[in-house]
Amino acid sequence: MKDFSDLTEQELLALAVSLEEEDARIYDEFATGLRENFPESAKVFNALAAEENGHRHRLIELYRQRFGEHIPLIRRQDVRGFVQRKPVWLIRPLSLETVRQQAELMEAETKRFYTRAARRSTDAAIRQLLGDLADEERRHEARAEQLESRLVTPQVREEEHASERRLFVLQVVQPGLAGLMDGSVSTLAPLFAAAFATHDTWQTFLVGIASAVGAGISMGFAEALSDDGSLTGRGSPWLRGLVCGVMTAVGGLGHTLPYLIPQFWTATAAAAAVVVVELGVISWIRNRYMDTTFLAAAFQVIIGGLLVFATGILIGSA
């Protein structure tokens, strides 16, 4: 790896060619990844990719005039000082906000490179081109805003926000809700069965912890292994698995923690109150994100929760 200050003018130009080629390909990947859900924003990144290719052609032409036909392979990772980029363009489906933030970082870094490279160059033609490209990179953000204002109309923006909401529901809300429902409902029976069988708050607490953690691990792996998201558009399986597993454990722990209270009936009353809150939260989430009326969601969730709750008490009291 070389220091930036050690690069020759030939190496600076070769690095600039490599940077423009990489950025153009990344913008193309952004456009491809956005095309299905955000077609108008994809056009913005297609236009930016075309501009980067134009920069690359100008750099190659000047390089050919100064140094001949062979361009050495010098990449950003071969030079100290460049920021490591996370390969967000490999993630499908792409988040519109993530892509825009990544594009801003790319433009800022490339502008800084051209500004520093122009100051170091002693060749007039090279210095002029690098300075011109630095100015153009400064204008890229404004150019992107102009393209976006022309291509991404208020109606299109509303449609894209709706698409982002659908993706959020698929990737986060659905696995989180499934986990919360499983953790809040399925652990009721063993917890209250243990409570009424033993009347021992500590033993009940241990049963609840084991049920919540075990259910969280089980649900997390089940969600992560259900599909890889490539066809369903549900995103990273490990993210979904993590969300589902954590929410399952949280759902089970909510009504388990009151059994740290030594008095049995006080702990049981507190646990029952937590169950009511949990079922209310689940109903609200279903109403907010799953287009289910609150009364219908509450009826479905609360009836199921009460049945499991009663089952646990009956078994524990037998």
PDB file of N, CA and C in Angstrom, residues 58-94:
ATOM      1  N   ARG A  58     -12.446  11.158 -20.357  1.00  0.00           N
ATOM      2  CA  ARG A  58     -11.552  12.330 -20.415  1.00  0.00           C
ATOM      3  C   ARG A  58     -10.209  12.024 -19.755  1.00  0.00           C
ATOM      4  N   LEU A  59     -10.256  11.311 -18.639  1.00  0.00           N
ATOM      5  CA  LEU A  59      -9.011  10.947 -17.959  1.00  0.00           C
ATOM      6  C   LEU A  59      -8.168  10.005 -18.815  1.00  0.00           C
ATOM      7  N   ILE A  60      -8.814   9.025 -19.436  1.00  0.00           N
ATOM      8  CA  ILE A  60      -8.078   8.077 -20.275  1.00  0.00           C
ATOM      9  C   ILE A  60      -7.462   8.785 -21.472  1.00  0.00           C
ATOM     10  N   GLU A  61      -8.181   9.717 -22.066  1.00  0.00           N
ATOM     11  CA  GLU A  61      -7.650  10.448 -23.219  1.00  0.00           C
ATOM     12  C   GLU A  61      -6.407  11.245 -22.835  1.00  0.00           C
ATOM     13  N   LEU A  62      -6.439  11.925 -21.707  1.00  0.00           N
ATOM     14  CA  LEU A  62      -5.266  12.688 -21.264  1.00  0.00           C
ATOM     15  C   LEU A  62      -4.128  11.748 -20.900  1.00  0.00           C
ATOM     16  N   TYR A  63      -4.450  10.619 -20.244  1.00  0.00           N
ATOM     17  CA  TYR A  63      -3.411   9.649 -19.895  1.00  0.00           C
ATOM     18  C   TYR A  63      -2.731   9.141 -21.158  1.00  0.00           C
ATOM     19  N   ARG A  64      -3.520   8.829 -22.172  1.00  0.00           N
ATOM     20  CA  ARG A  64      -2.950   8.330 -23.435  1.00  0.00           C
ATOM     21  C   ARG A  64      -2.000   9.360 -24.045  1.00  0.00           C
ATOM     22  N   GLN A  65      -2.375  10.621 -24.000  1.00  0.00           N
ATOM     23  CA  GLN A  65      -1.519  11.674 -24.554  1.00  0.00           C
ATOM     24  C   GLN A  65      -0.211  11.815 -23.793  1.00  0.00           C
ATOM     25  N   ARG A  66      -0.258  11.645 -22.473  1.00  0.00           N
ATOM     26  CA  ARG A  66       0.933  11.882 -21.645  1.00  0.00           C
ATOM     27  C   ARG A  66       1.800  10.633 -21.457  1.00  0.00           C
ATOM     28  N   PHE A  67       1.168   9.463 -21.297  1.00  0.00           N
ATOM     29  CA  PHE A  67       1.937   8.299 -20.844  1.00  0.00           C
ATOM     30  C   PHE A  67       1.770   7.058 -21.718  1.00  0.00           C
ATOM     31  N   GLY A  68       0.987   7.117 -22.766  1.00  0.00           N
ATOM     32  CA  GLY A  68       0.857   5.972 -23.648  1.00  0.00           C
ATOM     33  C   GLY A  68      -0.396   5.151 -23.377  1.00  0.00           C
ATOM     34  N   GLU A  69      -0.369   3.951 -23.924  1.00  0.00           N
ATOM     35  CA  GLU A  69      -1.580   3.130 -23.915  1.00  0.00           C
ATOM     36  C   GLU A  69      -1.781   2.300 -22.641  1.00  0.00           C
ATOM     37  N   HIS A  70      -0.704   1.948 -21.985  1.00  0.00           N
ATOM     38  CA  HIS A  70      -0.836   1.056 -20.819  1.00  0.00           C
ATOM     39  C   HIS A  70      -1.166   1.859 -19.559  1.00  0.00           C
ATOM     40  N   ILE A  71      -2.272   1.498 -18.911  1.00  0.00           N
ATOM     41  CA  ILE A  71      -2.668   2.144 -17.653  1.00  0.00           C
ATOM     42  C   ILE A  71      -2.456   1.141 -16.528  1.00  0.00           C
ATOM     43  N   PRO A  72      -1.534   1.414 -15.605  1.00  0.00           N
ATOM     44  CA  PRO A  72      -1.312   0.466 -14.504  1.00  0.00           C
ATOM     45  C   PRO A  72      -2.551   0.363 -13.609  1.00  0.00           C
ATOM     46  N   LEU A  73      -2.750  -0.820 -13.034  1.00  0.00           N
ATOM     47  CA  LEU A  73      -3.904  -1.051 -12.168  1.00  0.00           C
ATOM     48  C   LEU A  73      -3.581  -0.556 -10.763  1.00  0.00           C
ATOM     49  N   ILE A  74      -4.117   0.614 -10.436  1.00  0.00           N
ATOM     50  CA  ILE A  74      -3.985   1.178  -9.091  1.00  0.00           C
ATOM     51  C   ILE A  74      -5.393   1.439  -8.576  1.00  0.00           C
ATOM     52  N   ARG A  75      -5.740   0.795  -7.482  1.00  0.00           N
ATOM     53  CA  ARG A  75      -7.087   0.892  -6.956  1.00  0.00           C
ATOM     54  C   ARG A  75      -7.087   1.653  -5.641  1.00  0.00           C
ATOM     55  N   ARG A  76      -8.263   2.047  -5.211  1.00  0.00           N
ATOM     56  CA  ARG A  76      -8.387   2.834  -3.986  1.00  0.00           C
ATOM     57  C   ARG A  76      -7.826   2.085  -2.783  1.00  0.00           C
ATOM     58  N   GLN A  77      -7.973   0.749  -2.750  1.00  0.00           N
ATOM     59  CA  GLN A  77      -7.464  -0.024  -1.613  1.00  0.00           C
ATOM     60  C   GLN A  77      -5.945  -0.156  -1.621  1.00  0.00           C
ATOM     61  N   ASP A  78      -5.305   0.297  -2.715  1.00  0.00           N
ATOM     62  CA  ASP A  78      -3.844   0.260  -2.791  1.00  0.00           C
ATOM     63  C   ASP A  78      -3.211   1.527  -2.232  1.00  0.00           C
ATOM     64  N   VAL A  79      -4.036   2.515  -1.864  1.00  0.00           N
ATOM     65  CA  VAL A  79      -3.530   3.815  -1.425  1.00  0.00           C
ATOM     66  C   VAL A  79      -4.107   4.131  -0.051  1.00  0.00           C
ATOM     67  N   ARG A  80      -3.252   4.562   0.860  1.00  0.00           N
ATOM     68  CA  ARG A  80      -3.719   4.904   2.202  1.00  0.00           C
ATOM     69  C   ARG A  80      -4.575   6.173   2.169  1.00  0.00           C
ATOM     70  N   GLY A  81      -5.569   6.206   3.042  1.00  0.00           N
ATOM     71  CA  GLY A  81      -6.341   7.429   3.212  1.00  0.00           C
ATOM     72  C   GLY A  81      -7.763   7.359   2.711  1.00  0.00           C
ATOM     73  N   PHE A  82      -8.086   6.349   1.902  1.00  0.00           N
ATOM     74  CA  PHE A  82      -9.455   6.230   1.411  1.00  0.00           C
ATOM     75  C   PHE A  82     -10.326   5.553   2.466  1.00  0.00           C
ATOM     76  N   VAL A  83     -11.577   5.996   2.528  1.00  0.00           N
ATOM     77  CA  VAL A  83     -12.535   5.410   3.458  1.00  0.00           C
ATOM     78  C   VAL A  83     -13.003   4.062   2.912  1.00  0.00           C
ATOM     79  N   GLN A  84     -13.067   3.069   3.790  1.00  0.00           N
ATOM     80  CA  GLN A  84     -13.571   1.763   3.369  1.00  0.00           C
ATOM     81  C   GLN A  84     -15.084   1.848   3.153  1.00  0.00           C
ATOM     82  N   ARG A  85     -15.532   1.395   2.006  1.00  0.00           N
ATOM     83  CA  ARG A  85     -16.957   1.464   1.679  1.00  0.00           C
ATOM     84  C   ARG A  85     -17.631   0.133   1.977  1.00  0.00           C
ATOM     85  N   LYS A  86     -18.745   0.202   2.677  1.00  0.00           N
ATOM     86  CA  LYS A  86     -19.530  -1.010   2.892  1.00  0.00           C
ATOM     87  C   LYS A  86     -20.248  -1.366   1.585  1.00  0.00           C
ATOM     88  N   PRO A  87     -20.219  -2.627   1.194  1.00  0.00           N
ATOM     89  CA  PRO A  87     -20.821  -3.008  -0.099  1.00  0.00           C
ATOM     90  C   PRO A  87     -22.345  -3.068  -0.023  1.00  0.00           C
ATOM     91  N   VAL A  88     -22.964  -1.892   0.225  1.00  0.00           N
ATOM     92  CA  VAL A  88     -24.425  -1.878   0.349  1.00  0.00           C
ATOM     93  C   VAL A  88     -25.098  -2.221  -0.974  1.00  0.00           C
ATOM     94  N   TRP A  89     -24.362  -2.061  -2.100  1.00  0.00           N
ATOM     95  CA  TRP A  89     -24.954  -2.350  -3.409  1.00  0.00           C
ATOM     96  C   TRP A  89     -25.172  -3.845  -3.629  1.00  0.00           C
ATOM     97  N   LEU A  90     -24.621  -4.671  -2.728  1.00  0.00           N
ATOM     98  CA  LEU A  90     -24.829  -6.113  -2.843  1.00  0.00           C
ATOM     99  C   LEU A  90     -26.094  -6.569  -2.125  1.00  0.00           C
ATOM    100  N   ILE A  91     -26.692  -5.697  -1.317  1.00  0.00           N
ATOM    101  CA  ILE A  91     -27.850  -6.064  -0.514  1.00  0.00           C
ATOM    102  C   ILE A  91     -29.118  -5.856  -1.344  1.00  0.00           C
ATOM    103  N   ARG A  92     -29.964  -6.844  -1.353  1.00  0.00           N
ATOM    104  CA  ARG A  92     -31.239  -6.728  -2.059  1.00  0.00           C
ATOM    105  C   ARG A  92     -32.378  -7.069  -1.109  1.00  0.00           C
ATOM    106  N   PRO A  93     -33.467  -6.305  -1.099  1.00  0.00           N
ATOM    107  CA  PRO A  93     -33.667  -5.077  -1.866  1.00  0.00           C
ATOM    108  C   PRO A  93     -32.941  -3.899  -1.232  1.00  0.00           C
ATOM    109  N   LEU A  94     -32.580  -2.908  -2.064  1.00  0.00           N
ATOM    110  CA  LEU A  94     -31.844  -1.751  -1.591  1.00  0.00           C
ATOM    111  C   LEU A  94     -32.778  -0.761  -0.904  1.00  0.00           C
TER     112      LEU A  94
END
